[in-house]
Short mmCIF file of C-alpha atoms in Angstrom, two decimals:
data_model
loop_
_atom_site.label_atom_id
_atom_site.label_comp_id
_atom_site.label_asym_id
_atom_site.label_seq_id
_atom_site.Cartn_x
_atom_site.Cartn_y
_atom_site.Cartn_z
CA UNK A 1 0.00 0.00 0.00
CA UNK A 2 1.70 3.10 -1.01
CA UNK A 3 0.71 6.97 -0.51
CA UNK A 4 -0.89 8.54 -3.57
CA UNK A 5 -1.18 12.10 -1.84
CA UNK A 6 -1.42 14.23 1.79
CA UNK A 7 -4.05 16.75 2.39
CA UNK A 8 -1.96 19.18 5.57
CA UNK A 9 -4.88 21.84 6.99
CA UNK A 10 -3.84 24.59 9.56
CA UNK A 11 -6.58 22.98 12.07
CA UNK A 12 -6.89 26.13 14.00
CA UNK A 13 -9.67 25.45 16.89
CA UNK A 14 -10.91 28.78 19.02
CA UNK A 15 -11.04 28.29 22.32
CA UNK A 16 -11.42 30.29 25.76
CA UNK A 17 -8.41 31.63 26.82
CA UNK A 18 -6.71 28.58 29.06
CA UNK A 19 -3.78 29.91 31.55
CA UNK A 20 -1.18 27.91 32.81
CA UNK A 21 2.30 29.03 34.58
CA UNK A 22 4.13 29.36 30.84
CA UNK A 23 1.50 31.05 28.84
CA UNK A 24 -2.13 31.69 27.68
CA UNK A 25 -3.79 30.17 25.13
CA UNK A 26 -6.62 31.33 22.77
CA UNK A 27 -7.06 28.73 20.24
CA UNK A 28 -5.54 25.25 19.65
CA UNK A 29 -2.55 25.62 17.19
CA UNK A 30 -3.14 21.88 15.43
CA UNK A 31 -2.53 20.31 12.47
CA UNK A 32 -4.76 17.83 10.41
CA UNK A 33 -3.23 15.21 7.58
CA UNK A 34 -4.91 13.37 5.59
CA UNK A 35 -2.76 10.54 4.09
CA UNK A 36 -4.35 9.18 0.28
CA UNK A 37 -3.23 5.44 -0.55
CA UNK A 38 -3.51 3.58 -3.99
CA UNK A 39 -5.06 0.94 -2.18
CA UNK A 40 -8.53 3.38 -1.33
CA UNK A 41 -8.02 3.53 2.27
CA UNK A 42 -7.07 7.46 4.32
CA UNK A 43 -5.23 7.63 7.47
CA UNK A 44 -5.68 10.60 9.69
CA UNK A 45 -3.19 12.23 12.18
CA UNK A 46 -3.54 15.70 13.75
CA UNK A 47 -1.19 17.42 16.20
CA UNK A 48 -1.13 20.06 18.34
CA UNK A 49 1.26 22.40 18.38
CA UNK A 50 1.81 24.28 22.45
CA UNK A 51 5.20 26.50 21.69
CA UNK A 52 5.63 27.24 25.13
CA UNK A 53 6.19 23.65 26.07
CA UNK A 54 7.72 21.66 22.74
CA UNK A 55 9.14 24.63 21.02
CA UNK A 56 6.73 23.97 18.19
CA UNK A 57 3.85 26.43 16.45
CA UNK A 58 1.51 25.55 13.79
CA UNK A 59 3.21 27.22 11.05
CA UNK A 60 6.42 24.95 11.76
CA UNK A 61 4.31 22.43 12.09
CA UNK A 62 2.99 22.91 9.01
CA UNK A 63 5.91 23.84 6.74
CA UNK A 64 7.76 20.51 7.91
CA UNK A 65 4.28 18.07 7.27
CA UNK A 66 4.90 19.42 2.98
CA UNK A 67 8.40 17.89 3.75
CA UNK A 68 7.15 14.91 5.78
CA UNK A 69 4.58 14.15 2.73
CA UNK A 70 6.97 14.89 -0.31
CA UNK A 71 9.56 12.60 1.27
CA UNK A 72 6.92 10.05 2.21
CA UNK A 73 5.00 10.07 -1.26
CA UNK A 74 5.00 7.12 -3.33
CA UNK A 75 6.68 4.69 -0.36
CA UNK A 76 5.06 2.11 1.35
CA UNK A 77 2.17 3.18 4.08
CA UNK A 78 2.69 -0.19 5.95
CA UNK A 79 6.48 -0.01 6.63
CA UNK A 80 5.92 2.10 9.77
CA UNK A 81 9.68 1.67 11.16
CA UNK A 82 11.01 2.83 7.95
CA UNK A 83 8.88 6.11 7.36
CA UNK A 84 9.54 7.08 11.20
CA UNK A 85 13.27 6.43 10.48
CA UNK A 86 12.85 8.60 7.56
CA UNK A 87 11.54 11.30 9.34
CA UNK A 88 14.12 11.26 12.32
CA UNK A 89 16.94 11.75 9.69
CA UNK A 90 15.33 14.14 7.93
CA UNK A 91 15.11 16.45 11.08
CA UNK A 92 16.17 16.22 14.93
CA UNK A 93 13.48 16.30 17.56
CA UNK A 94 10.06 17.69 16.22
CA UNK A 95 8.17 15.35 17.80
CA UNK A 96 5.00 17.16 17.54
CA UNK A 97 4.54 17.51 13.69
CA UNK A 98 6.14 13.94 13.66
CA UNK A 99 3.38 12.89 16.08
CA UNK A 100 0.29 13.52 13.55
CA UNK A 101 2.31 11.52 10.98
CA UNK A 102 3.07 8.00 13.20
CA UNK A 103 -0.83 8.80 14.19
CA UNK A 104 -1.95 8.60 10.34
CA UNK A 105 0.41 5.48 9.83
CA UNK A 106 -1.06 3.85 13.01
CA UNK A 107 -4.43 4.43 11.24
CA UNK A 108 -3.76 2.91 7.91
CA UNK A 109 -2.87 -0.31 9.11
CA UNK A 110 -5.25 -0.73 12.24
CA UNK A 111 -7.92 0.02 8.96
CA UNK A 112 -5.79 -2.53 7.02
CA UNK A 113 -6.10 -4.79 9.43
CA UNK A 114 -9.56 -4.23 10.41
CA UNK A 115 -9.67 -3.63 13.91
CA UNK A 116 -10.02 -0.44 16.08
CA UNK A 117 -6.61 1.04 16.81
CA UNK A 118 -6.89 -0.59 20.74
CA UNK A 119 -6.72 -4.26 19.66
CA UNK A 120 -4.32 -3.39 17.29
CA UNK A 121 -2.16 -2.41 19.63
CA UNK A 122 -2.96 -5.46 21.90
CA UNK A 123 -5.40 -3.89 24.25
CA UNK A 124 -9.49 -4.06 25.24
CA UNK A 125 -11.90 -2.16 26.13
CA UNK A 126 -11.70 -0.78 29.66
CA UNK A 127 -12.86 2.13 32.09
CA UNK A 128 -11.37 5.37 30.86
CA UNK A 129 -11.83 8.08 33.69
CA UNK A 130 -10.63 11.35 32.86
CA UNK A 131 -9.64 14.15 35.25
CA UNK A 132 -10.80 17.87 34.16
CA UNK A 133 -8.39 20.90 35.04
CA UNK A 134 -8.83 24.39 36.32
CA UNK A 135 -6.55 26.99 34.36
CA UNK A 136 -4.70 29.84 36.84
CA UNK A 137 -7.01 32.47 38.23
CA UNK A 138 -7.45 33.81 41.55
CA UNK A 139 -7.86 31.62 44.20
CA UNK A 140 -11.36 32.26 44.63
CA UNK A 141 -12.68 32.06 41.26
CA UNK A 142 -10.75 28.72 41.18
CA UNK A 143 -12.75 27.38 44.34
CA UNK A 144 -15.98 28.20 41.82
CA UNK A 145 -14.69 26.31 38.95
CA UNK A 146 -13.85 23.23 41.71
CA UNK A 147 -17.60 23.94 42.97
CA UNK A 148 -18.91 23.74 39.36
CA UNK A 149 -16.82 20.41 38.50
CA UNK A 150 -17.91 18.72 41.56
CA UNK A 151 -21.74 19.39 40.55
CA UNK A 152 -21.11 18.35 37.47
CA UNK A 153 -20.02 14.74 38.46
CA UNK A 154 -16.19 14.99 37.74
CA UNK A 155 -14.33 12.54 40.53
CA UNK A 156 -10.67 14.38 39.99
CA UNK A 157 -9.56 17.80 39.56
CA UNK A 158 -6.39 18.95 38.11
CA UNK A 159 -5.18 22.31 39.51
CA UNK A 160 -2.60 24.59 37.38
CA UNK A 161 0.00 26.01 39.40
CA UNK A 162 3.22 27.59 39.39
CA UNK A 163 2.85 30.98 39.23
CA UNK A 164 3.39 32.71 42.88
CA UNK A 165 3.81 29.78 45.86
CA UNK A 166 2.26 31.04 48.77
CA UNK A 167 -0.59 32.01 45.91
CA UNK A 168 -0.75 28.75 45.15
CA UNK A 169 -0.82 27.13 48.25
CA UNK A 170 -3.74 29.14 49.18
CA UNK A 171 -5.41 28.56 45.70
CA UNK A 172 -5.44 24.62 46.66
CA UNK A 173 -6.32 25.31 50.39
CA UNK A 174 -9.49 27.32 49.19
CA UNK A 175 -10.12 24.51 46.26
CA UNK A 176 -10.08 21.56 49.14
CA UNK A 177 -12.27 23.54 51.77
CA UNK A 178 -14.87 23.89 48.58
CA UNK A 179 -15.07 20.63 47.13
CA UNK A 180 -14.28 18.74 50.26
CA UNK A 181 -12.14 15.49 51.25
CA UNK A 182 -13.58 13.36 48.39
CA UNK A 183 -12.55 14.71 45.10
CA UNK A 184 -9.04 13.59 44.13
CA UNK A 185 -6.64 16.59 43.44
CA UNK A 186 -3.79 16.81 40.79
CA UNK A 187 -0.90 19.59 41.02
CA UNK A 188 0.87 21.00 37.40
CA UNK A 189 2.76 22.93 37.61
CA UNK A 190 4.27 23.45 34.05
CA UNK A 191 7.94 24.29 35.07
CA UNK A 192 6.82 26.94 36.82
CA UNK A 193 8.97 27.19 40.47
CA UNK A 194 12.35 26.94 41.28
CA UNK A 195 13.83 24.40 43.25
CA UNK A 196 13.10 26.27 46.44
CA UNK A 197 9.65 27.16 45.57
CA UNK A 198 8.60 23.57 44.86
CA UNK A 199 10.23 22.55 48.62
CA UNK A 200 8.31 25.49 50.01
CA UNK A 201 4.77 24.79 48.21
CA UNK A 202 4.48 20.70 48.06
CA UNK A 203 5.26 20.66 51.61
CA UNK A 204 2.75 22.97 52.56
CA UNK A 205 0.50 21.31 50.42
CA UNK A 206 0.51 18.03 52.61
CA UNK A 207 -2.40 18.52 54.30
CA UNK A 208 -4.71 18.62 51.12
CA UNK A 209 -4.08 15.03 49.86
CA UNK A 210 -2.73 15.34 46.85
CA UNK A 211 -1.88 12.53 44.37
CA UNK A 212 0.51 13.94 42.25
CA UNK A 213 2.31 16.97 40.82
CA UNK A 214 3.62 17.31 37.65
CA UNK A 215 6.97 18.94 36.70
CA UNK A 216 7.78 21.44 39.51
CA UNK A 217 9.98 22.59 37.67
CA UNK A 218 12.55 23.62 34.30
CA UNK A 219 14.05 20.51 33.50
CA UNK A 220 17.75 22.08 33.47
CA UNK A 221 16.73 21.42 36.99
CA UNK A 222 16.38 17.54 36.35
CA UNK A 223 19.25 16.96 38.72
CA UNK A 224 17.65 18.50 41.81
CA UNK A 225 14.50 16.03 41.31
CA UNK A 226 15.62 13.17 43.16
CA UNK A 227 16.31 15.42 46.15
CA UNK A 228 12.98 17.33 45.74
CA UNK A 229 11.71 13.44 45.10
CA UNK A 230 13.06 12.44 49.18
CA UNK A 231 11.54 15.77 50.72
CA UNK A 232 8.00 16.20 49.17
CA UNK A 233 5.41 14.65 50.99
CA UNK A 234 3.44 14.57 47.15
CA UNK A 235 4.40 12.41 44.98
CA UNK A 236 6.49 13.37 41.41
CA UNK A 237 5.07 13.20 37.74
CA UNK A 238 7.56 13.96 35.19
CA UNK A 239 5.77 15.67 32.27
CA UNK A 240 8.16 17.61 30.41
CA UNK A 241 11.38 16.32 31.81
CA UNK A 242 10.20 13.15 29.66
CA UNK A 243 10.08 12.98 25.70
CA UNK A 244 11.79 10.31 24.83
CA UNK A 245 12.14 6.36 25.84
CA UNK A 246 15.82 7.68 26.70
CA UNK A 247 14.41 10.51 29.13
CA UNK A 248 12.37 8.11 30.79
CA UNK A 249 15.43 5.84 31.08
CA UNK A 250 17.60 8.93 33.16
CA UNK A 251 14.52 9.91 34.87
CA UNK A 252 13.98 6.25 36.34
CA UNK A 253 17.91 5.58 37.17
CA UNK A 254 18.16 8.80 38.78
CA UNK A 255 14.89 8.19 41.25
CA UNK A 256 13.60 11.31 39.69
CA UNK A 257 9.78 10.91 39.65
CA UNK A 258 7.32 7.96 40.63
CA UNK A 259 5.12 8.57 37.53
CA UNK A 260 5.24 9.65 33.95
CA UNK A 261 3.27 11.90 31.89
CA UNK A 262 3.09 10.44 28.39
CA UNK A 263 2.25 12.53 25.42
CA UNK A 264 1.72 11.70 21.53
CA UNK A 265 2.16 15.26 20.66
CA UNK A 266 5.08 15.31 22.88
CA UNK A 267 6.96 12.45 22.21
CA UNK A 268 6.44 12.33 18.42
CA UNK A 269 3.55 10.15 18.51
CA UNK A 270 2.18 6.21 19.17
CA UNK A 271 5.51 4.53 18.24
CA UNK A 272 7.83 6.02 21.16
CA UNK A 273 4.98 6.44 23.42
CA UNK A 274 4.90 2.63 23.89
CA UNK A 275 9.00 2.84 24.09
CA UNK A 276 8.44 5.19 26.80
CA UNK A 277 5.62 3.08 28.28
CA UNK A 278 7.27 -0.29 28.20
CA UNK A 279 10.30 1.12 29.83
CA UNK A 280 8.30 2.67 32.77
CA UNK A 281 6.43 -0.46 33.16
CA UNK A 282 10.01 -2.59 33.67
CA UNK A 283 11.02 -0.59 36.53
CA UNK A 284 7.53 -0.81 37.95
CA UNK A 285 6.39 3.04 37.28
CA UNK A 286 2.97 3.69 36.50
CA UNK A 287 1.78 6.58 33.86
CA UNK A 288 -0.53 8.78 32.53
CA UNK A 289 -2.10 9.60 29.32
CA UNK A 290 -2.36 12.99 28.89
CA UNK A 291 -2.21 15.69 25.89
CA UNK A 292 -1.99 19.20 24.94
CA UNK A 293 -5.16 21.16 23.13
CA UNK A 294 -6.08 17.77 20.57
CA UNK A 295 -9.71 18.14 18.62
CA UNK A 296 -11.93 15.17 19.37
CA UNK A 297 -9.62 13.09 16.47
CA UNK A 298 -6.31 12.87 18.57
CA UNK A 299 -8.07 12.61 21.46
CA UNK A 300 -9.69 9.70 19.93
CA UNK A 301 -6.04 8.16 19.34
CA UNK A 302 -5.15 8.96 23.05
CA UNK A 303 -8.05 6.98 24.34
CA UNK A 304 -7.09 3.98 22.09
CA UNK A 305 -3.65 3.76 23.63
CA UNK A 306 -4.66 4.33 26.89
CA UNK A 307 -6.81 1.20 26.70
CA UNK A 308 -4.34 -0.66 25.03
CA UNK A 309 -1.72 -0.07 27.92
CA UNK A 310 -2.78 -1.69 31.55
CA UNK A 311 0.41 0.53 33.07
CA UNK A 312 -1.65 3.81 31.80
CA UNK A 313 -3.04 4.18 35.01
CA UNK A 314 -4.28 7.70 35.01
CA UNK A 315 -6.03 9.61 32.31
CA UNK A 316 -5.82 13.19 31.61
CA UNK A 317 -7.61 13.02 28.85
CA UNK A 318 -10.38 16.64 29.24
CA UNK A 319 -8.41 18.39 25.87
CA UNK A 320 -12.23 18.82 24.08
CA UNK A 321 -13.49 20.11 27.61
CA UNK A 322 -10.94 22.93 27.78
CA UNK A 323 -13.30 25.66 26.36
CA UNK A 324 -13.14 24.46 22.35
CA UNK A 325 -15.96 26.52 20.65
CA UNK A 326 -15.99 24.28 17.53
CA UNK A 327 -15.95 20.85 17.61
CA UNK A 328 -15.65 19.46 13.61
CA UNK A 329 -14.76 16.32 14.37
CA UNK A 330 -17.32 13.40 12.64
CA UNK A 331 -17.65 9.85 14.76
CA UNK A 332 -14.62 9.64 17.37
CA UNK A 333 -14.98 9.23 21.18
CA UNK A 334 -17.73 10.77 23.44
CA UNK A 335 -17.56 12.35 26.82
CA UNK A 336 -20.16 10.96 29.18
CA UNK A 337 -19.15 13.37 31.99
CA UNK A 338 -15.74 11.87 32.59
CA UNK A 339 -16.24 8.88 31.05
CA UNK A 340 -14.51 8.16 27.75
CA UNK A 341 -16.25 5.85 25.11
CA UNK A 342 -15.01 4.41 21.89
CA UNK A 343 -16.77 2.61 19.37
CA UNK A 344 -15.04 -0.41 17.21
CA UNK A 345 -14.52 1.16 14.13
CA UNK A 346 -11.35 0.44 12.37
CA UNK A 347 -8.28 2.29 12.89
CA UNK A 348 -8.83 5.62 15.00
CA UNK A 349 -12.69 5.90 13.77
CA UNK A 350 -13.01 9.53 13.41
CA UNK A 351 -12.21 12.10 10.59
CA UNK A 352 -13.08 15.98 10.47
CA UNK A 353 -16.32 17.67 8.44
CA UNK A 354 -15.24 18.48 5.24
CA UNK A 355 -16.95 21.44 5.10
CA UNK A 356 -14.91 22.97 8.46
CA UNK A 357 -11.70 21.97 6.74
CA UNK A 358 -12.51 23.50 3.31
CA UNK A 359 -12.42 27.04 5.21
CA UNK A 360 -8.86 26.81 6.56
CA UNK A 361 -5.81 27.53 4.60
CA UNK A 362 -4.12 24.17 3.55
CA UNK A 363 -2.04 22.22 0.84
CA UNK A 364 -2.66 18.63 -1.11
CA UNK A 365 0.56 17.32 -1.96
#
């Protein structure tokens, strides 16, 4: 089966403006493909671009899928080690526009093969839960947002952070008096303290049981994690301090975290996520699913690996709940509250409306 042609779409989404401790965000940066074959079947792969965190924007994104497509056109869709090879020597790191590209090869032959991209992968159906996140405000309209999640049915609440500490230690106090003992409570904090502003807020954060936190901090200061790891009464995710297989290889032999945040926008899609994921599951450390601003299509694809993977443990998985005003996206999973359902459709089982992509500027090559 080889390519016949690639449809690339600047998949701009509006959204409300989300804050976290790096940036704000007004509308998701992504990137559709649409991958022709001379054999009648389309794969689909979209990325989303968050410059703040991979060092990526849509219009890179976008210039590099007409070289990703040229190079690919005419080659073999079912050879997936070879095209990803292909587009590691063709550029260093990249991982996001490389991500929508593994995603569209993972479709083709889960379609080929006739199964839904989970059991293709080796998984089953199971219980996807996801957390849903409250972007930095003040402390008190935070406590609202927890109020209006908890009323809503959502059983876990991810908190951004990393702005000011003792702000942020009284954003979480006011968020647990609101919402009570029950709800489970996440910490990100996107990079955003120093070394002595993660010791100062996660241990005054002990008394509002919190699972996790995610990256404390820059990860030039990945060597001061395993000693932030021994005094933080909260437990470690490493988000971006984890890419690659070969971070999560340091990160592990250096004690630096007890979980990892795993990406297919960060980490250049499906095909080193399960790298990253089988190495983490060796040495006994659980992980999460997460992503950046996907439409309903990746998000799909996250939901498939997640079920595919029993050492996915946690799911952060609310990208469509983030304050998207357009959702294009035709078939694909459904939110029931937190719940994430899939049906058995071949490959990813979801494209986007024609009629939304026809209005956005875009190349067939």
């Amino acid at each position: 089966m080889k390519f016949t042609a690639f449809e690339i779409y600047k998949y701009a989404i509006p959204m409300v403006p989300f804050t976290i401790a790096t940036g704000t965000m007004d509308f998701a940066q992504n990137i559709f493909v649409r991958a022709h074959t001379d054999s009648g079947l389309t794969g689909v792969g979209e990325c989303s671009a968050f410059p703040m965190i991979v060092g990526e924007t849509q219009n890179t994104c976008y210039e590099l899928a007409k070289d990703f497509a040229k190079l690919w056109k005419n080659k073999d869709a079912l050879d997936l080690d070879a095209r990803l090879a292909e587009l590691d020597l063709f550029i260093a790191r990249n991982y996001t526009i490389k991500s929508a590209f593994d995603m569209l090869l993972y479709d083709l032959a889960a379609k080929q093969a006739n199964q839904p991209l989970y059991q293709f992968l080796g998984g089953e159906k199971r219980k996807i839960e996801t957390d849903i996140t409250i972007g930095i405000a003040t402390p008190e309209a935070m406590a609202q947002t927890a109020i209006q999640f908890k009323a809503q049915g959502y059983n876990m609440i991810k908190v951004k952070l990393g702005k000011n500490p003792v702000e942020d230690v009284e954003r979480i106090k006011q968020i647990r008096n609101a919402i009570g003992p029950e709800i489970k409570l996440r910490l990100d904090a996107n990079q955003g303290w120093t070394y002595d502003d993660a010791v100062f807020t996660l241990q005054n954060l002990a008394p509002y049981n919190i699972q996790f936190c995610e990256q404390p901090m820059r990860t030039y200061n990945d060597s001061l994690l395993p000693k932030l790891c021994q005094l933080s009464p909260i437990a470690i995710m490493a988000d971006e301090s984890v890419y690659t297989h070969h971070d999560a290889e340091r990160i592990i032999q250096n004690k630096a975290a007890s979980y990892i945040n795993i990406k297919l926008a960060k980490s250049g899609g499906i095909s080193e996520a399960i790298k990253i994921n089988q190495i983490a599951e060796q040495n006994g450390i659980h992980c999460m699913q997460g992503g950046m601003l996907e439409s309903r299509l990746a998000l799909t694809a996250n939901v498939h690996f997640a079920m595919a993977f029993k050492n996915i443990v946690f799911f952060d998985l609310d990208t469509c709940l983030l304050g998207h005003k357009i959702d294009p996206v035709i078939g694909g999973c459904k939110y029931n509250i937190a719940q994430l359902e899939i049906q058995d459709t071949p490959g990813i089982g979801a494209d986007v409306d024609q009629s939304y992509l026809d209005g956005l500027e875009h190349i067939v090559i």
